[in-house]
PDB file of C-alpha atoms and ligand atoms in Angstrom:
ATOM      1  CA  MET Y   1     -15.791  -0.697  19.713  1.00 80.00           C
ATOM      2  CA  ASP Y   2     -13.934   1.132  22.333  1.00 89.00           C
ATOM      3  CA  SER Y   3     -13.579  -2.261  24.491  1.00 93.00           C
ATOM      4  CA  LEU Y   4     -12.115  -4.024  20.822  1.00 95.00           C
ATOM      5  CA  ILE Y   5      -9.887  -0.822  20.676  1.00 97.00           C
ATOM      6  CA  ARG Y   6      -8.467  -1.164  23.890  1.00 95.00           C
ATOM      7  CA  ALA Y   7      -7.483  -4.566  23.615  1.00 96.00           C
ATOM      8  CA  VAL Y   8      -5.682  -3.771  20.912  1.00 97.00           C
ATOM      9  CA  GLY Y   9      -3.903  -1.029  22.336  1.00 96.00           C
ATOM     10  CA  GLU Y  10      -3.163  -3.832  25.378  1.00 96.00           C
ATOM     11  CA  ARG Y  11      -1.973  -5.825  22.571  1.00 97.00           C
ATOM     12  CA  LEU Y  12       0.499  -3.210  21.408  1.00 97.00           C
ATOM     13  CA  LYS Y  13       1.669  -2.317  24.286  1.00 95.00           C
ATOM     14  CA  ALA Y  14       2.702  -5.731  25.321  1.00 96.00           C
ATOM     15  CA  ALA Y  15       4.178  -6.612  22.233  1.00 97.00           C
ATOM     16  CA  THR Y  16       7.950  -6.850  21.275  1.00 95.00           C
ATOM     17  CA  SER Y  17       7.402  -7.410  17.617  1.00 98.00           C
ATOM     18  CA  VAL Y  18       4.659  -5.578  15.511  1.00 98.00           C
ATOM     19  CA  ALA Y  19       3.689  -6.059  11.663  1.00 98.00           C
ATOM     20  CA  VAL Y  20       1.833  -3.469   9.909  1.00 99.00           C
ATOM     21  CA  LEU Y  21       0.188  -4.167   6.139  1.00 98.00           C
ATOM     22  CA  THR Y  22      -1.476  -1.057   5.033  1.00 98.00           C
ATOM     23  CA  GLY Y  23      -3.273  -0.729   1.452  1.00 97.00           C
ATOM     24  CA  ALA Y  24      -5.189   1.711  -0.493  1.00 95.00           C
ATOM     25  CA  GLY Y  25      -7.952   2.442   2.020  1.00 95.00           C
ATOM     26  CA  VAL Y  26      -5.166   3.918   4.804  1.00 98.00           C
ATOM     27  CA  SER Y  27      -4.755   7.068   1.857  1.00 97.00           C
ATOM     28  CA  ALA Y  28      -8.333   7.553   1.239  1.00 94.00           C
ATOM     29  CA  GLU Y  29      -9.076   9.972   3.728  1.00 96.00           C
ATOM     30  CA  SER Y  30      -5.709  11.927   1.817  1.00 97.00           C
ATOM     31  CA  GLY Y  31      -8.356  11.827  -1.165  1.00 93.00           C
ATOM     32  CA  ILE Y  32      -6.649   9.235  -3.303  1.00 92.00           C
ATOM     33  CA  PRO Y  33      -9.386   6.804  -4.595  1.00 86.00           C
ATOM     34  CA  THR Y  34      -9.095   3.338  -3.675  1.00 85.00           C
ATOM     35  CA  PHE Y  35      -8.758   0.674  -6.698  1.00 81.00           C
ATOM     36  CA  ARG Y  36     -12.052  -0.777  -5.955  1.00 73.00           C
ATOM     37  CA  ASP Y  37     -13.848   2.443  -5.139  1.00 63.00           C
ATOM     38  CA  PRO Y  38     -17.270   3.571  -6.599  1.00 69.00           C
ATOM     39  CA  GLY Y  39     -16.731   6.410  -8.821  1.00 64.00           C
ATOM     40  CA  GLY Y  40     -13.442   7.561  -9.985  1.00 56.00           C
ATOM     41  CA  LEU Y  41     -12.123   8.126 -13.585  1.00 51.00           C
ATOM     42  CA  TRP Y  42     -10.692   5.101 -13.642  1.00 60.00           C
ATOM     43  CA  GLN Y  43     -13.679   2.915 -12.844  1.00 70.00           C
ATOM     44  CA  GLN Y  44     -14.041   1.485 -15.914  1.00 70.00           C
ATOM     45  CA  TYR Y  45     -10.486  -0.077 -16.175  1.00 77.00           C
ATOM     46  CA  ARG Y  46      -9.533  -3.091 -13.877  1.00 80.00           C
ATOM     47  CA  PRO Y  47      -6.019  -2.278 -12.207  1.00 81.00           C
ATOM     48  CA  GLU Y  48      -5.287  -5.938 -13.260  1.00 79.00           C
ATOM     49  CA  ASP Y  49      -6.161  -5.055 -16.526  1.00 84.00           C
ATOM     50  CA  LEU Y  50      -3.630  -1.397 -16.647  1.00 90.00           C
ATOM     51  CA  ALA Y  51      -1.062  -2.629 -14.047  1.00 93.00           C
ATOM     52  CA  THR Y  52       0.439  -5.282 -16.203  1.00 95.00           C
ATOM     53  CA  PRO Y  53       3.550  -5.354 -18.747  1.00 97.00           C
ATOM     54  CA  GLU Y  54       1.186  -6.885 -21.315  1.00 96.00           C
ATOM     55  CA  ALA Y  55      -0.703  -2.891 -21.142  1.00 95.00           C
ATOM     56  CA  PHE Y  56       2.165  -1.675 -21.372  1.00 97.00           C
ATOM     57  CA  HIS Y  57       3.382  -2.937 -24.103  1.00 96.00           C
ATOM     58  CA  ARG Y  58      -0.031  -2.259 -25.826  1.00 95.00           C
ATOM     59  CA  ASP Y  59      -0.715   1.134 -24.815  1.00 95.00           C
ATOM     60  CA  PRO Y  60       2.131   2.630 -22.900  1.00 96.00           C
ATOM     61  CA  ARG Y  61       0.201   5.839 -23.471  1.00 96.00           C
ATOM     62  CA  LEU Y  62      -2.920   5.279 -21.380  1.00 93.00           C
ATOM     63  CA  VAL Y  63      -1.353   3.217 -18.595  1.00 95.00           C
ATOM     64  CA  TRP Y  64       0.937   6.491 -18.609  1.00 97.00           C
ATOM     65  CA  GLU Y  65      -2.254   8.762 -18.543  1.00 94.00           C
ATOM     66  CA  TRP Y  66      -3.148   6.503 -15.732  1.00 92.00           C
ATOM     67  CA  TYR Y  67      -0.076   6.753 -13.699  1.00 95.00           C
ATOM     68  CA  ASP Y  68      -0.102  10.595 -14.354  1.00 96.00           C
ATOM     69  CA  TRP Y  69      -3.678  11.016 -13.204  1.00 91.00           C
ATOM     70  CA  ARG Y  70      -2.846   9.246  -9.825  1.00 93.00           C
ATOM     71  CA  ARG Y  71       0.372  11.119  -9.842  1.00 96.00           C
ATOM     72  CA  GLN Y  72      -1.315  14.452  -9.816  1.00 95.00           C
ATOM     73  CA  LYS Y  73      -3.858  13.364  -7.184  1.00 93.00           C
ATOM     74  CA  ILE Y  74      -1.003  12.070  -5.155  1.00 97.00           C
ATOM     75  CA  ALA Y  75       1.056  15.067  -5.213  1.00 98.00           C
ATOM     76  CA  GLN Y  76      -1.930  17.071  -3.729  1.00 97.00           C
ATOM     77  CA  ALA Y  77      -2.853  14.306  -0.914  1.00 98.00           C
ATOM     78  CA  SER Y  78      -1.069  14.484   2.596  1.00 98.00           C
ATOM     79  CA  PRO Y  79      -0.944  11.848   5.352  1.00 98.00           C
ATOM     80  CA  ASN Y  80      -3.661  11.609   7.113  1.00 98.00           C
ATOM     81  CA  PRO Y  81      -4.294  10.519  10.764  1.00 98.00           C
ATOM     82  CA  ALA Y  82      -3.432   7.059  10.022  1.00 98.00           C
ATOM     83  CA  HIS Y  83      -0.597   7.495   8.765  1.00 98.00           C
ATOM     84  CA  HIS Y  84       0.513   9.990  11.191  1.00 98.00           C
ATOM     85  CA  ALA Y  85      -0.592   7.264  13.824  1.00 98.00           C
ATOM     86  CA  LEU Y  86       1.027   4.390  12.369  1.00 98.00           C
ATOM     87  CA  ALA Y  87       4.606   6.561  12.594  1.00 98.00           C
ATOM     88  CA  GLN Y  88       3.449   7.250  16.212  1.00 98.00           C
ATOM     89  CA  ILE Y  89       3.580   3.407  16.839  1.00 97.00           C
ATOM     90  CA  GLU Y  90       6.233   2.706  15.422  1.00 98.00           C
ATOM     91  CA  ARG Y  91       8.244   5.086  17.756  1.00 97.00           C
ATOM     92  CA  ILE Y  92       7.317   3.520  20.410  1.00 95.00           C
ATOM     93  CA  THR Y  93       7.577  -0.187  19.182  1.00 95.00           C
ATOM     94  CA  PRO Y  94      10.774  -2.386  19.890  1.00 94.00           C
ATOM     95  CA  GLN Y  95      10.457  -4.103  16.487  1.00 97.00           C
ATOM     96  CA  PHE Y  96       8.519  -2.532  14.135  1.00 98.00           C
ATOM     97  CA  LEU Y  97       7.929  -3.006  10.158  1.00 98.00           C
ATOM     98  CA  LEU Y  98       5.306  -1.043   7.886  1.00 98.00           C
ATOM     99  CA  ILE Y  99       4.649  -3.396   5.083  1.00 98.00           C
ATOM    100  CA  THR Y 100       2.403  -1.271   2.448  1.00 98.00           C
ATOM    101  CA  GLN Y 101       1.000  -1.941  -0.765  1.00 97.00           C
ATOM    102  CA  ASN Y 102       0.786   1.821  -1.512  1.00 97.00           C
ATOM    103  CA  ILE Y 103       3.105   3.336  -4.245  1.00 97.00           C
ATOM    104  CA  ASP Y 104       2.011   6.774  -2.933  1.00 98.00           C
ATOM    105  CA  GLY Y 105       4.923   7.572  -0.283  1.00 98.00           C
ATOM    106  CA  LEU Y 106       2.417   8.879   2.331  1.00 98.00           C
ATOM    107  CA  HIS Y 107       3.908   7.072   5.220  1.00 98.00           C
ATOM    108  CA  ARG Y 108       7.076   7.994   4.703  1.00 98.00           C
ATOM    109  CA  LEU Y 109       5.955  11.538   4.157  1.00 98.00           C
ATOM    110  CA  ALA Y 110       4.014  10.828   7.423  1.00 98.00           C
ATOM    111  CA  GLY Y 111       7.563   9.972   9.264  1.00 98.00           C
ATOM    112  CA  SER Y 112       7.287   5.998   8.984  1.00 98.00           C
ATOM    113  CA  GLN Y 113      10.769   5.022   8.736  1.00 98.00           C
ATOM    114  CA  ARG Y 114      10.535   1.354   9.299  1.00 98.00           C
ATOM    115  CA  VAL Y 115       9.154   0.682   5.967  1.00 98.00           C
ATOM    116  CA  LEU Y 116       8.832  -1.580   3.041  1.00 98.00           C
ATOM    117  CA  GLU Y 117       7.236  -0.574  -0.051  1.00 98.00           C
ATOM    118  CA  LEU Y 118       6.086  -4.159  -1.564  1.00 98.00           C
ATOM    119  CA  HIS Y 119       4.737  -2.835  -4.750  1.00 97.00           C
ATOM    120  CA  GLY Y 120       7.296   0.247  -5.466  1.00 97.00           C
ATOM    121  CA  CYS Y 121       6.896   4.033  -5.461  1.00 98.00           C
ATOM    122  CA  ILE Y 122       4.847   5.556  -7.804  1.00 98.00           C
ATOM    123  CA  TRP Y 123       7.720   8.692  -8.118  1.00 98.00           C
ATOM    124  CA  TRP Y 124      10.367   6.686  -9.423  1.00 98.00           C
ATOM    125  CA  ILE Y 125      10.565   5.754 -12.903  1.00 98.00           C
ATOM    126  CA  ARG Y 126      12.479   3.004 -15.102  1.00 98.00           C
ATOM    127  CA  CYS Y 127      14.076   3.290 -18.482  1.00 98.00           C
ATOM    128  CA  GLN Y 128      13.078  -0.335 -19.947  1.00 95.00           C
ATOM    129  CA  ALA Y 129      16.004  -0.994 -21.844  1.00 96.00           C
ATOM    130  CA  GLU Y 130      18.450  -0.052 -19.393  1.00 97.00           C
ATOM    131  CA  GLY Y 131      16.714  -1.045 -15.865  1.00 96.00           C
ATOM    132  CA  THR Y 132      17.917   1.498 -14.393  1.00 96.00           C
ATOM    133  CA  ALA Y 133      15.543   3.968 -11.993  1.00 97.00           C
ATOM    134  CA  HIS Y 134      15.528   7.678 -10.906  1.00 97.00           C
ATOM    135  CA  GLU Y 135      13.509   9.733  -9.176  1.00 98.00           C
ATOM    136  CA  ASN Y 136      10.662  11.938 -10.919  1.00 97.00           C
ATOM    137  CA  ARG Y 137       8.222  14.018  -9.553  1.00 97.00           C
ATOM    138  CA  GLU Y 138       7.118  16.183 -12.730  1.00 97.00           C
ATOM    139  CA  VAL Y 139       3.490  16.820 -12.058  1.00 97.00           C
ATOM    140  CA  PRO Y 140       1.854  16.839 -14.699  1.00 97.00           C
ATOM    141  CA  LEU Y 141       4.623  14.974 -16.769  1.00 97.00           C
ATOM    142  CA  THR Y 142       4.932  16.566 -19.675  1.00 94.00           C
ATOM    143  CA  ASP Y 143       5.297  13.899 -22.334  1.00 93.00           C
ATOM    144  CA  LEU Y 144       3.429  10.706 -22.438  1.00 95.00           C
ATOM    145  CA  PRO Y 145       4.796   8.094 -22.556  1.00 97.00           C
ATOM    146  CA  PRO Y 146       7.811   9.461 -21.326  1.00 97.00           C
ATOM    147  CA  ARG Y 147      11.336   8.696 -23.175  1.00 97.00           C
ATOM    148  CA  CYS Y 148      15.178   7.705 -21.926  1.00 97.00           C
ATOM    149  CA  ASP Y 149      17.590   9.723 -23.168  1.00 95.00           C
ATOM    150  CA  CYS Y 150      18.501   6.282 -24.852  1.00 96.00           C
ATOM    151  CA  GLY Y 151      15.282   6.600 -26.704  1.00 96.00           C
ATOM    152  CA  SER Y 152      13.309   3.910 -24.895  1.00 97.00           C
ATOM    153  CA  LEU Y 153      10.429   3.313 -22.654  1.00 98.00           C
ATOM    154  CA  LEU Y 154      10.558   5.115 -19.319  1.00 98.00           C
ATOM    155  CA  ARG Y 155       7.907   3.196 -17.376  1.00 98.00           C
ATOM    156  CA  PRO Y 156       6.759   3.360 -13.820  1.00 98.00           C
ATOM    157  CA  ASP Y 157       9.002   1.604 -11.062  1.00 98.00           C
ATOM    158  CA  VAL Y 158       6.183  -0.500  -9.752  1.00 98.00           C
ATOM    159  CA  VAL Y 159       5.848  -3.995  -9.769  1.00 97.00           C
ATOM    160  CA  TRP Y 160       2.717  -4.837 -12.314  1.00 97.00           C
ATOM    161  CA  PHE Y 161       0.387  -7.919 -11.893  1.00 95.00           C
ATOM    162  CA  GLY Y 162       2.301 -11.084 -13.293  1.00 95.00           C
ATOM    163  CA  GLU Y 163       5.776  -9.477 -12.306  1.00 97.00           C
ATOM    164  CA  PRO Y 164       7.418 -10.686  -9.280  1.00 97.00           C
ATOM    165  CA  LEU Y 165       8.125  -8.448  -6.078  1.00 97.00           C
ATOM    166  CA  SER Y 166      11.296  -8.185  -4.968  1.00 94.00           C
ATOM    167  CA  SER Y 167      12.750 -11.431  -3.532  1.00 93.00           C
ATOM    168  CA  GLY Y 168      14.259  -9.592  -0.786  1.00 96.00           C
ATOM    169  CA  ALA Y 169      11.597  -7.195   0.186  1.00 97.00           C
ATOM    170  CA  GLN Y 170       9.218 -10.201  -0.084  1.00 97.00           C
ATOM    171  CA  ALA Y 171      11.400 -12.601   2.503  1.00 98.00           C
ATOM    172  CA  GLN Y 172      11.614  -9.337   4.707  1.00 98.00           C
ATOM    173  CA  ALA Y 173       7.760  -8.815   4.346  1.00 98.00           C
ATOM    174  CA  PHE Y 174       7.244 -12.545   5.600  1.00 98.00           C
ATOM    175  CA  ALA Y 175      10.075 -12.589   7.879  1.00 98.00           C
ATOM    176  CA  ALA Y 176       8.403  -9.918   9.706  1.00 98.00           C
ATOM    177  CA  ALA Y 177       4.791 -11.574   9.622  1.00 98.00           C
ATOM    178  CA  GLU Y 178       6.459 -14.787  11.186  1.00 98.00           C
ATOM    179  CA  GLU Y 179       8.135 -13.118  13.914  1.00 98.00           C
ATOM    180  CA  CYS Y 180       5.823 -10.575  15.060  1.00 98.00           C
ATOM    181  CA  ASP Y 181       3.278 -10.830  18.147  1.00 98.00           C
ATOM    182  CA  VAL Y 182       1.076  -8.581  16.518  1.00 98.00           C
ATOM    183  CA  PHE Y 183       0.035  -8.015  13.176  1.00 98.00           C
ATOM    184  CA  LEU Y 184      -2.487  -5.266  12.188  1.00 98.00           C
ATOM    185  CA  THR Y 185      -3.773  -5.155   8.459  1.00 98.00           C
ATOM    186  CA  VAL Y 186      -5.255  -2.174   7.605  1.00 98.00           C
ATOM    187  CA  GLY Y 187      -6.999  -0.308   5.129  1.00 97.00           C
ATOM    188  CA  THR Y 188      -6.471  -3.690   2.193  1.00 96.00           C
ATOM    189  CA  SER Y 189      -9.245  -5.785   0.488  1.00 93.00           C
ATOM    190  CA  ALA Y 190      -6.712  -8.781   0.621  1.00 95.00           C
ATOM    191  CA  PHE Y 191      -7.242  -9.458  -2.593  1.00 91.00           C
ATOM    192  CA  VAL Y 192      -3.728  -9.155  -4.387  1.00 93.00           C
ATOM    193  CA  HIS Y 193      -0.929 -11.204  -3.592  1.00 97.00           C
ATOM    194  CA  PRO Y 194       1.310 -12.454  -1.945  1.00 98.00           C
ATOM    195  CA  ALA Y 195       0.843  -9.180   0.072  1.00 98.00           C
ATOM    196  CA  ALA Y 196      -2.554 -11.044   1.228  1.00 98.00           C
ATOM    197  CA  SER Y 197      -1.048 -14.054   2.693  1.00 98.00           C
ATOM    198  CA  LEU Y 198       1.048 -12.142   5.171  1.00 98.00           C
ATOM    199  CA  PRO Y 199      -2.086 -11.821   7.670  1.00 98.00           C
ATOM    200  CA  ILE Y 200      -2.400 -15.536   7.341  1.00 98.00           C
ATOM    201  CA  VAL Y 201       1.316 -16.195   7.805  1.00 98.00           C
ATOM    202  CA  ALA Y 202       1.033 -14.080  10.893  1.00 98.00           C
ATOM    203  CA  LYS Y 203      -2.190 -16.041  12.321  1.00 98.00           C
ATOM    204  CA  ASN Y 204      -0.286 -19.176  11.192  1.00 98.00           C
ATOM    205  CA  HIS Y 205       2.708 -18.215  13.677  1.00 98.00           C
ATOM    206  CA  GLY Y 206       0.856 -17.360  16.388  1.00 98.00           C
ATOM    207  CA  ALA Y 207       0.422 -13.868  15.894  1.00 98.00           C
ATOM    208  CA  PHE Y 208      -2.583 -11.570  17.495  1.00 98.00           C
ATOM    209  CA  VAL Y 209      -4.385 -10.252  14.157  1.00 98.00           C
ATOM    210  CA  ALA Y 210      -6.392  -7.294  14.060  1.00 98.00           C
ATOM    211  CA  GLU Y 211      -7.971  -6.106  11.030  1.00 98.00           C
ATOM    212  CA  ILE Y 212      -9.111  -2.238  10.516  1.00 98.00           C
ATOM    213  CA  ASN Y 213     -11.347  -1.483   7.829  1.00 98.00           C
ATOM    214  CA  PRO Y 214     -15.104  -0.235   7.454  1.00 96.00           C
ATOM    215  CA  VAL Y 215     -16.219  -3.066   5.865  1.00 95.00           C
ATOM    216  CA  PRO Y 216     -15.393  -7.045   5.934  1.00 96.00           C
ATOM    217  CA  THR Y 217     -13.064  -8.648   3.810  1.00 96.00           C
ATOM    218  CA  GLN Y 218     -11.976 -12.773   2.810  1.00 93.00           C
ATOM    219  CA  ILE Y 219      -9.697 -12.884   5.516  1.00 96.00           C
ATOM    220  CA  THR Y 220     -12.456 -11.589   8.136  1.00 98.00           C
ATOM    221  CA  PRO Y 221     -13.053 -14.523   9.303  1.00 98.00           C
ATOM    222  CA  LEU Y 222      -9.194 -15.372  10.194  1.00 97.00           C
ATOM    223  CA  VAL Y 223      -8.722 -12.409  11.871  1.00 98.00           C
ATOM    224  CA  ASP Y 224      -8.850 -11.802  15.831  1.00 98.00           C
ATOM    225  CA  SER Y 225      -9.912  -9.045  16.093  1.00 98.00           C
ATOM    226  CA  HIS Y 226     -11.837  -6.764  13.146  1.00 98.00           C
ATOM    227  CA  LEU Y 227     -12.146  -3.163  13.857  1.00 98.00           C
ATOM    228  CA  GLN Y 228     -14.650  -2.032  11.732  1.00 97.00           C
ATOM    229  CA  GLY Y 229     -14.081   1.802  10.629  1.00 98.00           C
ATOM    230  CA  GLN Y 230     -11.928   4.209   9.069  1.00 98.00           C
ATOM    231  CA  ALA Y 231      -8.669   4.125   9.774  1.00 98.00           C
ATOM    232  CA  GLY Y 232      -7.787   7.636  10.263  1.00 98.00           C
ATOM    233  CA  VAL Y 233     -10.582   7.556  13.257  1.00 98.00           C
ATOM    234  CA  ILE Y 234      -9.546   4.210  14.664  1.00 98.00           C
ATOM    235  CA  LEU Y 235      -5.850   4.286  14.367  1.00 98.00           C
ATOM    236  CA  PRO Y 236      -5.690   7.506  16.613  1.00 98.00           C
ATOM    237  CA  LYS Y 237      -7.763   5.863  19.123  1.00 97.00           C
ATOM    238  CA  ILE Y 238      -5.698   2.744  19.734  1.00 98.00           C
ATOM    239  CA  LEU Y 239      -2.374   5.126  19.841  1.00 97.00           C
ATOM    240  CA  SER Y 240      -4.270   6.802  22.621  1.00 95.00           C
ATOM    241  CA  THR Y 241      -4.601   3.736  24.239  1.00 93.00           C
ATOM    242  CA  LEU Y 242      -1.426   2.822  23.711  1.00 89.00           C
ATOM    243  CA  THR Y 243       0.108   6.283  25.047  1.00 82.00           C
ATOM    244  CA  LYS Y 244      -2.135   6.536  28.659  1.00 77.00           C
ATOM    245  CA  THR Y 245      -0.360   6.126  31.279  1.00 65.00           C
TER     246      THR Y 245
HETATM  247  C1  BV8 A 301       3.128 -11.892  -8.570  1.00 80.21           C
HETATM  248  C2  BV8 A 301       1.042  -1.946  -8.767  1.00 80.21           C
HETATM  249  C3  BV8 A 301       4.560 -14.053  -9.319  1.00 80.21           C
HETATM  250  C4  BV8 A 301       1.568  -0.526  -8.319  1.00 80.21           C
HETATM  251  C5  BV8 A 301      -0.241  -3.721  -7.549  1.00 80.21           C
HETATM  252  C6  BV8 A 301      -2.097 -16.220  -5.517  1.00 80.21           C
HETATM  253  C7  BV8 A 301      -3.651 -16.398  -5.029  1.00 80.21           C
HETATM  254  C8  BV8 A 301      -4.484 -15.524  -6.106  1.00 80.21           C
HETATM  255  C9  BV8 A 301      -3.926 -14.634  -7.654  1.00 80.21           C
HETATM  256  C10 BV8 A 301      -2.499 -14.564  -7.484  1.00 80.21           C
HETATM  257  C11 BV8 A 301      -1.654 -15.174  -6.151  1.00 80.21           C
HETATM  258  N1  BV8 A 301      -0.150 -15.159  -6.475  1.00 80.21           N
HETATM  259  C12 BV8 A 301       0.120 -14.361  -7.609  1.00 80.21           C
HETATM  260  C13 BV8 A 301      -1.328 -14.107  -8.362  1.00 80.21           C
HETATM  261  C14 BV8 A 301      -1.407 -12.894  -9.103  1.00 80.21           C
HETATM  262  C15 BV8 A 301      -1.826 -11.776  -8.771  1.00 80.21           C
HETATM  263  C16 BV8 A 301      -2.689 -11.327  -8.234  1.00 80.21           C
HETATM  264  O1  BV8 A 301      -2.724 -11.238  -6.891  1.00 80.21           O
HETATM  265  N2  BV8 A 301      -3.887 -11.245  -8.872  1.00 80.21           N
HETATM  266  C17 BV8 A 301      -4.868 -10.330  -8.219  1.00 80.21           C
HETATM  267  C18 BV8 A 301      -5.785  -9.877  -9.136  1.00 80.21           C
HETATM  268  C19 BV8 A 301      -5.702 -11.661  -7.558  1.00 80.21           C
HETATM  269  N3  BV8 A 301      -0.538 -11.013  -8.194  1.00 80.21           N
HETATM  270  C20 BV8 A 301       0.449 -10.508  -8.972  1.00 80.21           C
HETATM  271  O2  BV8 A 301       0.977 -10.596  -9.901  1.00 80.21           O
HETATM  272  C21 BV8 A 301       1.815 -10.308  -8.304  1.00 80.21           C
HETATM  273  N4  BV8 A 301       3.078 -10.647  -8.652  1.00 80.21           N
HETATM  274  O3  BV8 A 301       2.784 -12.834  -7.800  1.00 80.21           O
HETATM  275  O4  BV8 A 301       4.539 -12.434  -9.430  1.00 80.21           O
HETATM  276  C22 BV8 A 301       5.902 -14.286  -9.906  1.00 80.21           C
HETATM  277  C23 BV8 A 301       7.185 -14.501  -9.678  1.00 80.21           C
HETATM  278  C24 BV8 A 301       7.782 -15.611 -10.604  1.00 80.21           C
HETATM  279  C25 BV8 A 301       7.806 -14.752 -12.135  1.00 80.21           C
HETATM  280  C26 BV8 A 301       6.619 -14.061 -12.563  1.00 80.21           C
HETATM  281  C27 BV8 A 301       5.851 -13.636 -11.790  1.00 80.21           C
HETATM  282  C28 BV8 A 301       1.968  -8.860  -8.122  1.00 80.21           C
HETATM  283  C29 BV8 A 301       1.028  -8.041  -7.045  1.00 80.21           C
HETATM  284  C30 BV8 A 301       1.298  -6.815  -7.260  1.00 80.21           C
HETATM  285  C31 BV8 A 301       0.313  -5.610  -8.289  1.00 80.21           C
HETATM  286  N5  BV8 A 301       0.039  -4.458  -8.307  1.00 80.21           N
HETATM  287  N6  BV8 A 301       0.414  -2.571  -7.552  1.00 80.21           N
HETATM  288  C32 BV8 A 301       0.059   0.293  -8.318  1.00 80.21           C
HETATM  289  O5  BV8 A 301      -0.251   0.401  -9.377  1.00 80.21           O
HETATM  290  O6  BV8 A 301      -0.706   0.572  -7.343  1.00 80.21           O
HETATM  291  S1  BV8 A 301      -1.357  -4.291  -6.502  1.00 80.21           S
HETATM  292  C33 BV8 A 301      -2.813  -2.796  -6.043  1.00 80.21           C
HETATM  293  O7  BV8 A 301      -3.680  -3.162  -6.338  1.00 80.21           O
HETATM  294  C34 BV8 A 301      -1.910  -1.828  -4.968  1.00 80.21           C
HETATM  295  O8  BV8 A 301      -0.831  -2.072  -5.229  1.00 80.21           O
HETATM  296  C35 BV8 A 301      -2.624  -3.161  -4.296  1.00 80.21           C
HETATM  297  O9  BV8 A 301      -1.598  -4.239  -3.329  1.00 80.21           O
HETATM  298  C36 BV8 A 301      -4.011  -3.463  -5.065  1.00 80.21           C
HETATM  299  C37 BV8 A 301      -5.221  -2.939  -4.420  1.00 80.21           C
HETATM  300  O10 BV8 A 301      -5.607  -3.543  -3.405  1.00 80.21           O
HETATM  301  P1  BV8 A 301      -5.572  -2.512  -1.787  1.00 80.21           P
HETATM  302  O11 BV8 A 301      -4.696  -1.807  -1.525  1.00 80.21           O
HETATM  303  O12 BV8 A 301      -6.159  -4.128  -0.863  1.00 80.21           O
HETATM  304  O13 BV8 A 301      -6.659  -1.816  -2.286  1.00 80.21           O
HETATM  305  P2  BV8 A 301      -8.187  -2.078  -2.609  1.00 80.21           P
HETATM  306  O14 BV8 A 301      -9.040  -0.935  -3.391  1.00 80.21           O
HETATM  307  O15 BV8 A 301      -8.511  -3.603  -3.584  1.00 80.21           O
HETATM  308  O16 BV8 A 301      -8.645  -2.414  -0.899  1.00 80.21           O
HETATM  309  C38 BV8 A 301      -8.934  -0.628  -0.424  1.00 80.21           C
HETATM  310  C39 BV8 A 301      -9.805  -1.571   1.087  1.00 80.21           C
HETATM  311  O17 BV8 A 301      -9.562  -0.065   1.857  1.00 80.21           O
HETATM  312  C40 BV8 A 301     -10.788  -1.859   0.683  1.00 80.21           C
HETATM  313  O18 BV8 A 301     -11.181  -2.881   1.800  1.00 80.21           O
HETATM  314  C41 BV8 A 301     -11.703  -0.327   1.229  1.00 80.21           C
HETATM  315  O19 BV8 A 301     -13.032  -1.580   1.887  1.00 80.21           O
HETATM  316  C42 BV8 A 301     -10.740  -0.151   2.787  1.00 80.21           C
HETATM  317  N7  BV8 A 301     -11.083   1.338   2.681  1.00 80.21           N
HETATM  318  C43 BV8 A 301     -11.679   2.117   2.259  1.00 80.21           C
HETATM  319  N8  BV8 A 301     -11.657   3.596   2.844  1.00 80.21           N
HETATM  320  C44 BV8 A 301     -11.156   3.149   4.028  1.00 80.21           C
HETATM  321  C45 BV8 A 301     -10.610   1.565   3.777  1.00 80.21           C
HETATM  322  N9  BV8 A 301      -9.741   0.902   5.097  1.00 80.21           N
HETATM  323  C46 BV8 A 301      -9.629   2.192   6.359  1.00 80.21           C
HETATM  324  N10 BV8 A 301      -9.738   3.187   6.312  1.00 80.21           N
HETATM  325  C47 BV8 A 301     -10.536   4.049   5.258  1.00 80.21           C
HETATM  326  N11 BV8 A 301     -10.923   4.880   5.578  1.00 80.21           N
END
């Protein structure tokens, strides 16, 4: 494993442009359950069943109970060594973009600046009728489901299944995947599209693609290097090879 880590460190050292895709696994060591972890209060539901406009229309209270539970978990969480290592790698890389599927805001909390939150942020909520969004960090929420002053339902300002991503964010993410020399995919099952296409696009455009995950995923056969392990352990090791003179 150490030689694999050194090899990725060398690639990053030589790179002018780096793109990173993160998923729920990068926040697992901060105590935030991933979507497909065994156990967890919501295991009886699939995100594809709850994180949808139809589910919200059918039972806004249930969907909000799930988000309020996650907001409470996230409020207690801190960035872990994986988040901090990525913030450090950004500082020593000329062109860097961190594309995250996570809505927990922990990358920014760790100091990452060039962050693209593809699926939004759990601390923003939006009026169903007016479309206006505002930050709300009330934990727990007093009213479920919360309502706008105009009387309409408020919803999490995130991208649900069946909803389009912001075209700007999507274009920025794919441009970074096409242009980068090195692409890291960290803590994602590479199950959800269009994010899951990014490592493949990077590979097809000549990037060196490395995956950090304790288990193989459906894109493992496609990557140049699969570093099997926890992001909070592997990323600091990659960083130390990068900063070693
Ligand atoms: C759209 C909301 C079009 C906020 C989320 C192409 C093919 C197939 C399907 C589709 C396709 N294109 C579109 C689809 C449909 C759909 C989709 O992908 N469905 C899936 C079920 C197949 N996609 C969409 O609907 C997207 N919209 O395409 O719109 C359109 C265009 C015009 C008009 C209308 C529509 C929208 C997708 C966004 C959905 N919203 N989140 C929220 O509540 O979070 S997705 C949600 O689930 C997360 O944001 C995240 O993206 C995803 C979970 O994935 P992961 O992050 O990877 O987490 P997971 O638990 O799966 O895996 C964790 C990994 O970490 C594991 O591998 C584990 O081993 C690893 N791990 C664990 N511990 C650690 C670790 N790794 C490292 N270190 C550790 N310590």
